[in-house]
Every structure is written in structure tokens, then in C-alpha cells.
Short mmCIF file of C-alpha atoms in Angstrom, two decimals:
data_model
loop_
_atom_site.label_atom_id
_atom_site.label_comp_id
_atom_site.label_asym_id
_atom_site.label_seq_id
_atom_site.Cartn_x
_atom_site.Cartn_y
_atom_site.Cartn_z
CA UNK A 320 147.83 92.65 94.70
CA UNK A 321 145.67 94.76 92.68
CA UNK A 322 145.53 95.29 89.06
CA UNK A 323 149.01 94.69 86.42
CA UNK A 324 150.50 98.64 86.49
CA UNK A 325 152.03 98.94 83.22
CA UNK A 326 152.41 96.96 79.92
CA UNK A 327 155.55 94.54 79.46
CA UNK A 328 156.94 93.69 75.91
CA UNK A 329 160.01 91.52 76.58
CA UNK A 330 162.74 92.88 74.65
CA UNK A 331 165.06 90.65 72.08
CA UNK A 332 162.34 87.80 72.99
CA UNK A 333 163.09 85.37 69.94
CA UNK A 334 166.29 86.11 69.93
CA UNK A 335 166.82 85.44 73.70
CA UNK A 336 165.28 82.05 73.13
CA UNK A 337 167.00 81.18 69.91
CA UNK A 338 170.25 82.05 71.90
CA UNK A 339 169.15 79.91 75.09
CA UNK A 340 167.72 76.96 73.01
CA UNK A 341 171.02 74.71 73.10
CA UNK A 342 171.80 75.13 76.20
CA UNK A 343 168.15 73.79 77.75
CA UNK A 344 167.50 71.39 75.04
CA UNK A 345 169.42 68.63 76.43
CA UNK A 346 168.91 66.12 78.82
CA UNK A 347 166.03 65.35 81.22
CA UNK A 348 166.02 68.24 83.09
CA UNK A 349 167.89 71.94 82.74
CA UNK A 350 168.52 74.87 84.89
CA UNK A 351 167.49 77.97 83.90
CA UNK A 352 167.77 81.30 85.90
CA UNK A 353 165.63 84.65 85.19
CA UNK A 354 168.03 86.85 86.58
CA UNK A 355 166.04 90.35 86.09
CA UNK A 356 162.46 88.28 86.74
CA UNK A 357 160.36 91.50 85.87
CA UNK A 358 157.08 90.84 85.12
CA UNK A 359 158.17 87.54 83.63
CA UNK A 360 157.74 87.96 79.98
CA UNK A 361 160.89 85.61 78.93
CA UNK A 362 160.71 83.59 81.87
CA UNK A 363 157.05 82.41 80.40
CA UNK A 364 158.15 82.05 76.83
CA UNK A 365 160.89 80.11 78.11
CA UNK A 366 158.65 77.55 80.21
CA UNK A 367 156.51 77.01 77.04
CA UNK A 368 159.31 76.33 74.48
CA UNK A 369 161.22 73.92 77.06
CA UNK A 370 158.89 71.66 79.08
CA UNK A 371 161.81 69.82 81.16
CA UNK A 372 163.32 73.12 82.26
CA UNK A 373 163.40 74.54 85.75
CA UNK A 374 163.34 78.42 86.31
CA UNK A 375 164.86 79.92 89.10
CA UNK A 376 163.43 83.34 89.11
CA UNK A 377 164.99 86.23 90.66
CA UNK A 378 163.76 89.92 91.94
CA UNK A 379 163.90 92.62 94.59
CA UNK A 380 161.01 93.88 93.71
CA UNK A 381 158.35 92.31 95.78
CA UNK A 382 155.32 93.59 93.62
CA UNK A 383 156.82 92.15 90.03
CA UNK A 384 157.20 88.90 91.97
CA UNK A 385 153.59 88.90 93.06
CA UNK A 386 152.32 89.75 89.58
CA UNK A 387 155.61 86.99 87.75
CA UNK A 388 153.72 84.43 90.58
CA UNK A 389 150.63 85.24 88.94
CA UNK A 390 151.45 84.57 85.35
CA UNK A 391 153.63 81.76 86.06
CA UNK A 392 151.43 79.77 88.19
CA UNK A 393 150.31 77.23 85.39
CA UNK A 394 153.98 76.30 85.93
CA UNK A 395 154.19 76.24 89.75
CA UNK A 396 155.84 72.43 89.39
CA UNK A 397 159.07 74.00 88.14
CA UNK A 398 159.45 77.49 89.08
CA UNK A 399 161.04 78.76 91.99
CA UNK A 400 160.60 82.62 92.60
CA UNK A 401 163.15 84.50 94.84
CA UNK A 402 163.01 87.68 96.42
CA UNK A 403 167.23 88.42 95.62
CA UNK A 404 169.43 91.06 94.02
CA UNK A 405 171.21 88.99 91.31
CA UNK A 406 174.40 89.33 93.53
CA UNK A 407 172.77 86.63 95.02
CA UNK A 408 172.45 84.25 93.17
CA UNK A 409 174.95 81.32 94.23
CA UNK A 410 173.71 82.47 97.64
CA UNK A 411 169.61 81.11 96.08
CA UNK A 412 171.41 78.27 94.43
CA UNK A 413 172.77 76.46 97.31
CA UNK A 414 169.44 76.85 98.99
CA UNK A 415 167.35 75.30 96.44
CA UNK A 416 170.01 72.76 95.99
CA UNK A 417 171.24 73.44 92.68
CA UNK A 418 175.24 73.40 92.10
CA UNK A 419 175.10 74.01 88.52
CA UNK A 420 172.92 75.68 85.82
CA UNK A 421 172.64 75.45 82.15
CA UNK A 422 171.24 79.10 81.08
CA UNK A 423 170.57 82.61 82.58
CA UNK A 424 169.03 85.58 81.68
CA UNK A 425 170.19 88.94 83.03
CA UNK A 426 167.63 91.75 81.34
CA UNK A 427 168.95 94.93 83.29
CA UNK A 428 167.85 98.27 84.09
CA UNK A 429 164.59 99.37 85.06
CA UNK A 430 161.32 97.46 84.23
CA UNK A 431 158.26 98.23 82.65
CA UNK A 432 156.78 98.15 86.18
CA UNK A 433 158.77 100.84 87.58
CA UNK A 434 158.98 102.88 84.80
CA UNK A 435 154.93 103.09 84.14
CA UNK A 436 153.85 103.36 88.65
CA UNK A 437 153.98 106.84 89.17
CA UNK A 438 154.39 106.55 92.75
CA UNK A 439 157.84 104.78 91.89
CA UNK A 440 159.38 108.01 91.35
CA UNK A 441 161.76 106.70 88.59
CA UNK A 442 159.88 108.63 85.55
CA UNK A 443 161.01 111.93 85.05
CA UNK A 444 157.93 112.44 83.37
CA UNK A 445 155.89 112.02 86.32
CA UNK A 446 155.61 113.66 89.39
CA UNK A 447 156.26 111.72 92.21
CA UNK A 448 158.07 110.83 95.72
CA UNK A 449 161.57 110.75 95.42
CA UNK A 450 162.09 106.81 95.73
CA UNK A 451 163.62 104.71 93.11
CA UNK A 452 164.62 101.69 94.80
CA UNK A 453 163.71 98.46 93.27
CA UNK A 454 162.83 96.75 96.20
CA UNK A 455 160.91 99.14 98.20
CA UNK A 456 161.45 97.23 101.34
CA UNK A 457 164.69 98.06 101.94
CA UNK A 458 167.75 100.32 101.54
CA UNK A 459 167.79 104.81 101.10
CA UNK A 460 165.99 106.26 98.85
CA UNK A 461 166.51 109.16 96.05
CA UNK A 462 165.10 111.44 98.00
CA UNK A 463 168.21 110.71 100.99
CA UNK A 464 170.77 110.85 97.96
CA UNK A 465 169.69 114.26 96.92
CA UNK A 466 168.99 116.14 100.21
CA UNK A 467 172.38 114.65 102.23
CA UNK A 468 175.06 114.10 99.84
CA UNK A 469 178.26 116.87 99.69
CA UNK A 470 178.44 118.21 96.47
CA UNK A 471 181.36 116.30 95.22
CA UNK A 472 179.91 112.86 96.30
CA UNK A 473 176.40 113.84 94.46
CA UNK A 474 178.82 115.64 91.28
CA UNK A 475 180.58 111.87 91.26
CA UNK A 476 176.71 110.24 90.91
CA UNK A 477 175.80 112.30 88.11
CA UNK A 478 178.69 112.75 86.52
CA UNK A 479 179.57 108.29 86.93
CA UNK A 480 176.51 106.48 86.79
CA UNK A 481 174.84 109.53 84.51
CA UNK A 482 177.62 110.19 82.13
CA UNK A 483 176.61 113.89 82.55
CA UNK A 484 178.81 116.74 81.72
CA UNK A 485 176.80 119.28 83.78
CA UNK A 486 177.24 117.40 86.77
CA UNK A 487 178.84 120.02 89.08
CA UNK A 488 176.10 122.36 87.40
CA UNK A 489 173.16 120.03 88.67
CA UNK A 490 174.73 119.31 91.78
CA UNK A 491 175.53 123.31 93.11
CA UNK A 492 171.78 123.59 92.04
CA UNK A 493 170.51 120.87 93.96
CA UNK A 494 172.08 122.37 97.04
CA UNK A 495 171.00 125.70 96.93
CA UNK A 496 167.48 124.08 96.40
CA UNK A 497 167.93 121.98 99.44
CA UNK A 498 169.01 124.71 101.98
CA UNK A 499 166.10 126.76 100.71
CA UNK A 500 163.32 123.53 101.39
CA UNK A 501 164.00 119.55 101.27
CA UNK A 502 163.60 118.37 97.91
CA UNK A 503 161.01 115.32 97.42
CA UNK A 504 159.34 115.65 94.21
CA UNK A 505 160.51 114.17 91.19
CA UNK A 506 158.96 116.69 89.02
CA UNK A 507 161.08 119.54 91.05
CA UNK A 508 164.20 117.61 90.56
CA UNK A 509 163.57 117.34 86.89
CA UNK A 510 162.79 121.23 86.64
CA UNK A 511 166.34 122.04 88.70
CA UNK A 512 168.04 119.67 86.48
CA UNK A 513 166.72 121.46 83.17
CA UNK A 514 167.43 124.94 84.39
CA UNK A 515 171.18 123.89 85.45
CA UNK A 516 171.90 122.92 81.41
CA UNK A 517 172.55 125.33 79.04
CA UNK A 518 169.84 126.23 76.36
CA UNK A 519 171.40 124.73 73.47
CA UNK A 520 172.72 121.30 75.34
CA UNK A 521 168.84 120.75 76.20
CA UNK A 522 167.75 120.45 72.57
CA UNK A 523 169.37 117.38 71.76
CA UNK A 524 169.47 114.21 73.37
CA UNK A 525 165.66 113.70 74.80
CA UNK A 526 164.54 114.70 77.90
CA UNK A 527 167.76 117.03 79.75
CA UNK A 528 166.85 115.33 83.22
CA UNK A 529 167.12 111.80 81.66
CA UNK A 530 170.84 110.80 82.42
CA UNK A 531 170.65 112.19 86.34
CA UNK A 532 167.29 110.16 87.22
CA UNK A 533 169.55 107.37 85.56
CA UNK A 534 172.19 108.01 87.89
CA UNK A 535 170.44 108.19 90.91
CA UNK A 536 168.58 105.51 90.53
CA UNK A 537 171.69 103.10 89.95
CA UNK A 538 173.03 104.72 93.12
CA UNK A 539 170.32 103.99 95.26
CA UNK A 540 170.00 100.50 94.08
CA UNK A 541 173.49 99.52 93.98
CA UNK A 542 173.23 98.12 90.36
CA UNK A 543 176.58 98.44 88.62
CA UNK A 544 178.26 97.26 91.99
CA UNK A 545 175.73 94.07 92.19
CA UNK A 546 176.57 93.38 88.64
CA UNK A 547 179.89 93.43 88.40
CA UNK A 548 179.65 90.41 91.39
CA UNK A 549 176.83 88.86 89.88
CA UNK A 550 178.34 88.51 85.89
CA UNK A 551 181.40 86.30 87.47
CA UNK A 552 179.30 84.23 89.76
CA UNK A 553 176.78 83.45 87.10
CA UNK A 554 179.27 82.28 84.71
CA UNK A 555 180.96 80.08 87.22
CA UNK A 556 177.85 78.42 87.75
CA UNK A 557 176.96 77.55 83.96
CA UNK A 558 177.25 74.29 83.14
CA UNK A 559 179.43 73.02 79.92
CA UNK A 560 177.37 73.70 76.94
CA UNK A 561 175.63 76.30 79.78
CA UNK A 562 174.70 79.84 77.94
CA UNK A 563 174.63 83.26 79.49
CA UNK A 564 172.44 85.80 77.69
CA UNK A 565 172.89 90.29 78.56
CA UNK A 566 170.53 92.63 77.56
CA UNK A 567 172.43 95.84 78.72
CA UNK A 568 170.58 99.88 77.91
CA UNK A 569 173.08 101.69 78.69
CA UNK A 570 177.30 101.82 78.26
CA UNK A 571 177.55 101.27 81.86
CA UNK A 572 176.04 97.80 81.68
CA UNK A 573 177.48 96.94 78.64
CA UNK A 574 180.79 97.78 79.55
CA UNK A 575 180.66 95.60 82.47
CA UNK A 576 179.04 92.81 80.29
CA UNK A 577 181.93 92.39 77.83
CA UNK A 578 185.04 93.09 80.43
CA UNK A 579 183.63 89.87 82.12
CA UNK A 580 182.92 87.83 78.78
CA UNK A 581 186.66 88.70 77.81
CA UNK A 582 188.26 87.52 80.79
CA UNK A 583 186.88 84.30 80.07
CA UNK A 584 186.97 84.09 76.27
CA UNK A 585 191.04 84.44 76.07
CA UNK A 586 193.90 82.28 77.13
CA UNK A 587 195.65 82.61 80.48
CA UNK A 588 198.64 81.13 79.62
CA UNK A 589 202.38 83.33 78.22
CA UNK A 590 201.86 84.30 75.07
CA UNK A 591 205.10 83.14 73.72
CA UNK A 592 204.86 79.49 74.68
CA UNK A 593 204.01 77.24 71.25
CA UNK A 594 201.44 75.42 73.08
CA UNK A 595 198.44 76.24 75.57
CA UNK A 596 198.94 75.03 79.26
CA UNK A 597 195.98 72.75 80.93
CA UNK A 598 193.89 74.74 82.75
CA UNK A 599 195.04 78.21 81.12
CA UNK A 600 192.61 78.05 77.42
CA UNK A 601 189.47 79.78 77.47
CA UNK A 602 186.72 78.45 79.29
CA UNK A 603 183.78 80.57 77.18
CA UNK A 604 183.31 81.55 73.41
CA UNK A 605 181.04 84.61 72.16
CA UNK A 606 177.96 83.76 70.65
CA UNK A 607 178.05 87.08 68.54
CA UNK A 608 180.74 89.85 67.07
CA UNK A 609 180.24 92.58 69.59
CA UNK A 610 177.08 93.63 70.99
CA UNK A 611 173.92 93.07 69.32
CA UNK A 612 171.56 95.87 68.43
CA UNK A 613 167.94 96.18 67.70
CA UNK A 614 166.39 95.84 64.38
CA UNK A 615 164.03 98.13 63.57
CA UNK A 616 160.56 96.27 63.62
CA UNK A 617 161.99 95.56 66.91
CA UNK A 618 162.33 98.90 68.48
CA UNK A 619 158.78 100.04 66.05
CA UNK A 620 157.05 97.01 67.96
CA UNK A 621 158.22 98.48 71.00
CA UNK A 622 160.36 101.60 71.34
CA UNK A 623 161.65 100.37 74.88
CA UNK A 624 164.23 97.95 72.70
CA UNK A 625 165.97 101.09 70.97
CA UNK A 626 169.08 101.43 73.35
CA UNK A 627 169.40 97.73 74.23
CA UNK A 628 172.90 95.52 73.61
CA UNK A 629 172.98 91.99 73.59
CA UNK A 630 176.31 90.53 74.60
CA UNK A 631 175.70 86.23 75.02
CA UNK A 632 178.28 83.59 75.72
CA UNK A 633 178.68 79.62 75.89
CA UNK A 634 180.85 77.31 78.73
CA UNK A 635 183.32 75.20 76.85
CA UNK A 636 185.64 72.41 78.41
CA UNK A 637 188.88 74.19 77.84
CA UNK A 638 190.62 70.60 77.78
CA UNK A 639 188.88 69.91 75.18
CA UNK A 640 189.24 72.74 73.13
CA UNK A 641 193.16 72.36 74.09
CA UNK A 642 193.68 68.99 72.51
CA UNK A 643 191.09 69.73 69.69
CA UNK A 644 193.28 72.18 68.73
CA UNK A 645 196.39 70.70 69.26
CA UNK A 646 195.00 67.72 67.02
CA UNK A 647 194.87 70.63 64.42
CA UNK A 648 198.05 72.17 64.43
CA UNK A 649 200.08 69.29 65.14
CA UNK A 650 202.98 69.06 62.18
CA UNK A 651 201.63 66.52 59.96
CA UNK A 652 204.25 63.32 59.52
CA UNK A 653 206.47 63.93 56.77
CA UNK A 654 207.61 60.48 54.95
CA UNK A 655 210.63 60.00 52.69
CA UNK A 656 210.18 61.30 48.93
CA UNK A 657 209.69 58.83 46.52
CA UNK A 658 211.81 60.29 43.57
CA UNK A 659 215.36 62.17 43.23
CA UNK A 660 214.39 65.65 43.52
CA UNK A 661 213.99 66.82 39.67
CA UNK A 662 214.50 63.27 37.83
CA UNK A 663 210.63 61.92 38.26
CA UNK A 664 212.73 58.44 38.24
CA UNK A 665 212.21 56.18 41.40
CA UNK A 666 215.50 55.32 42.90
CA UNK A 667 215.68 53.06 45.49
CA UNK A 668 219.49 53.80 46.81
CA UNK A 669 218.47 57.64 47.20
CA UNK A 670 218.18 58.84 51.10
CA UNK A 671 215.38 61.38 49.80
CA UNK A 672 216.55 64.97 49.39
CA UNK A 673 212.90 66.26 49.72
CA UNK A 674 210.23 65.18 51.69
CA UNK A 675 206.22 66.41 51.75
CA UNK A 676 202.93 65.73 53.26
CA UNK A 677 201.94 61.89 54.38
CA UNK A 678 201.04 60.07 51.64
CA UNK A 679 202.13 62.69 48.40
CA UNK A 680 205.30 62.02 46.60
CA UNK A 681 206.67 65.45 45.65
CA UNK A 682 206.00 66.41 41.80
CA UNK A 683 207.82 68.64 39.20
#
């Protein structure tokens, strides 16, 4: 396996766990799923703080899950480690044998691994083969996406998954590049991408070949598409009481995150009806107002953390939350009044003008 490329600071650690914490601190034995394993920063903090809990650990890339087998290995009675895209994940589940789960992690983009292997080819920084893909086993690489896509297929990329207003810029220059020699350095693609942006766009915003190495490398690794099956399926697998925890970097991610925390955080039902229909109530409730950001001896401790969000949510019994609100709102019993309205005298023959809440006589 060789020696640990890269350093790994999990991001939002304490936080993670202090989010987590109810969800595996019950009962005999709880689920837990790593579903970004990584080089297994949380998934370790989480095995030491809960020594019931089972982790179901999940990665494409083959060389994080050698190094995550590594570190986890004092824990090798409880951990399961699967070579999966996320989008897998009830897919792993039945396998292992596990219908339900009370907590899982999803800590997206790219890891520390990938970022700091030159020969990865995700690091603009860095020259290297035009590769990118997460699990290195399988599926095209950048260097395919660059040197066969049309120009309004590769403009899409960029401009989608990048966010990048100089997409049809980047793109036109990309092709002339291509019909001149194949393109297969990431240092060249970062140098076409910087001379396609205007002078005065490349002095803000870091590094001008940033948000197209972004985009490619969600292309060639399917992510948004994986995630937006995987955020459903993971929350119909939580348990009651079960927690999901998001750490999203960019808008992409988050955007995804919170459209499928709000389709289960509102009521199905009409929104005229006086009452909630069974089985139309909520069947999650945010854990926080919006995303969370970083604090700053968070990102100063490591500088990784500065563009995450944290979006986290909790299963709730819907029923429950039905009647327990019902029980709330329910028109308390009114009772006859006591006294003629404006006398203060009781009198017995009255049918009671005014009435008021159980148990208070009204008083003038």
C-alpha cells in the first residue's frame, strides 16, 4: 500500500459528533454509515465516542479504503468497509443484512487524498495526467471529457457543474488546442483555461482554472447525479430518532442537500384542511436554521473547512408528531360561567351568557 499520501483534518469533527450523538447513543447496538469513508477521520472518532456502534463504511476509491482499513483495524469487530458510490448504499445494506440505520455521514467532494497525489490529476496546481476519477478502476477519465466532447456538451460541463461564465470561452479554446495535439496534462489545461479569461476576471476569486477542474471532475465521477439518488435513499433508511449529517463545499451540493431535507421537513397534506391527514405530516425536522458555516479557528486550524455547509436532519414518527400536536391545538372545554355577566353575584337560575377557559369563572 505504501506510505499515507497527504494529511487529513476531518472537517466540522466535533460538531459532526455532537450532531450524531443522539442518534447512536441508544440501545445495544446502532447503525452508523460513513458515506464519503475518505481516509476515515470521522469514521474513527466516531468508533471511539460510541463503543456499541457499527460502521458501514463506504468508498470508490480503492486506495483510501486500503489506508481507512489500516486505521480502523483496532475496530475490525464492527466495521464493514465497502468499495460503493454512495448511490449504493441500500444496494450494501441488504447485503450486510441491515434494513435500517440510525446515523450517516455524507462528507462530499474531493478528499485530502486526491487533492494532495499528484498523479490524481485533480490539483490544478500540479501537473499531472488528466484523470480525476475517484475510483480509478473504473469509468472515463478527464482526459476523454476534454479531447471528445462537442463544444456545447463540454460549454454545458463548465458552465453546470463549474458555475463558470467563460464557459464557451474555455471550451472554443480547448478545441482549438485539441485539433492542434491531444490534451493530457493538467498543467496545460490549467494554462488554456487562464488565457481564455479576461485579465481583470482572473484577479479575483483564487486560482482562474479552479471552477473548470471542479466541473470536470464532477462530470467524470458522476457526483451530483449519485447524490441526488443517494440523499433520498439514505433518509429512507434512517431509523426514528435516526440523524443524517451534510457537509457540502460547494452550491451544487448544498443545493441538492436542502431540496431533499425540505421535501421531508413539510406537510403533504392541502393546505386548507384544519387538521393534518395520517401519513401526510413531516417525517424529518432540521437540526439547524439553514446551513452551517465554519467558525474561524475552524477554517485557521485547517483552511480546507472555509467553503464547507452543514445541512443535518432527524427521522420523526409523523403520527406522533400529528396527535402531539393535535393534543395542542385542540379547543380547550369551555364550562358554563359562574356569574351573570357584569353582576359578580352567583345566580343559580342564569343559563350563563359568557363562558371561558376550564376551570376560570369569568371576572370584571
Amino acid at each position: 500500500m505504501g506510505e499515507l499520501r497527504g494529511t487529513h483534518v476531518p472537517v466540522l469533527l466535533e460538531r459532526c459528533l455532537e450532531l450524531l450523538a443522539p442518534a447512536l447513543d441508544r440501545g445495544d447496538r446502532t447503525i452508523h454509515v460513513d458515506a464519503t469513508l475518505g481516509l476515515a477521520g470521522h469514521a474513527e472518532a466516531v468508533l471511539q465516542r460510541h463503543p456499541r456502534t457499527v460502521l458501514i463504511g463506504l468508498d470508490r476509491d480503492t486506495e483510501a479504503l486500503a489506508h481507512a482499513r489500516v486505521r480502523l483495524a483496532r475496530f475490525a469487530d464492527r466495521v464493514h468497509l465497502e468499495h460503493a458510490v454512495y448511490d449504493e448504499l441500500p444496494e450494501v445494506l441488504a447485503r450486510l443484512g441491515y434494513p435500517a440505520i440510525d446515523g450517516v455521514l455524507f462528507d462530499l467532494g474531493v478528499s485530502s487524498l486526491q487533492l494532495d497525489a499528484p498523479d490524481r490529476g485533480f490539483a490544478y496546481a500540479q501537473d499531472a495526467p488528466l484523470d480525476m476519477r475517484m475510483d480509478q478502476t473504473r469509468g472515463v477519465t478527464a482526459e476523454e471529457v476534454v479531447n471528445t466532447y462537442s463544444h456545447p456538451d463540454l460549454a454545458r460541463v463548465l458552465r453546470v457543474y463549474g458555475e463558470e461564465k467563460f464557459a464557451p470561452r474555455i471550451a472554443s479554446a480547448i478545441l482549438r488546442e485539441r485539433e492542434r495535439a491531444r490534451i493530457t496534462s493538467s498543467a496545460r489545461l490549467a494554462e488554456l483555461v487562464r488565457e481564455s479569461i479576461p485579465a481583470p476576471a482572473r484577479r479575483t476569486g483564487g486560482h482562474p482554472a479552479k471552477r473548470t477542474f471542479q466541473a470536470l471532475r464532477i462530470e467524470v465521477n458522476r457526483e451530483l447525479a449519485a447524490l441526488e439518488t443517494a440523499l433520498p435513499a439514505a433518509l429512507d433508511k434512517l431509523t426514528v430518532g435516526g440523524r443524517m449529517v451534510v457537509l457540502s463545499y460547494h452550491s451544487l451540493e448544498d443545493r441538492l442537500t436542502k431540496a431533499a431535507l425540505a421535501d421531508r421537513v413539510r406537510s403533504k397534506g392541502p393546505v386548507d384542511l384544519p387538521v393534518e391527514l395520517p401519513g401526510s405530516g413531516p417525517t424529518f425536522r432540521l437540526l439547524s436554521r439553514g446551513a452551517e458555516l465554519p467558525g474561524e479557528a475552524e477554517v485557521a486550524a485547517n483552511p480546507r473547512a472555509a467553503s464547507v455547509r452543514l445541512r443535518a436532519a432527524e427521522r420523526i414518527d409523523p403520527d406522533a408528531e400529528r396527535q402531539g400536536r393535535a393534543d395542542r391545538e385542540r379547543p380547550r372545554r369551555r364550562v358554563r360561567a359562574m356569574h351573570q355577566p357584569g353582576t359578580g353575584s352567583a345566580d343559580p337560575g342564569s343559563t350563563g351568557a359568557g363562558t371561558d377557559e376550564e376551570g376560570e369563572g369569568r371576572r370584571r
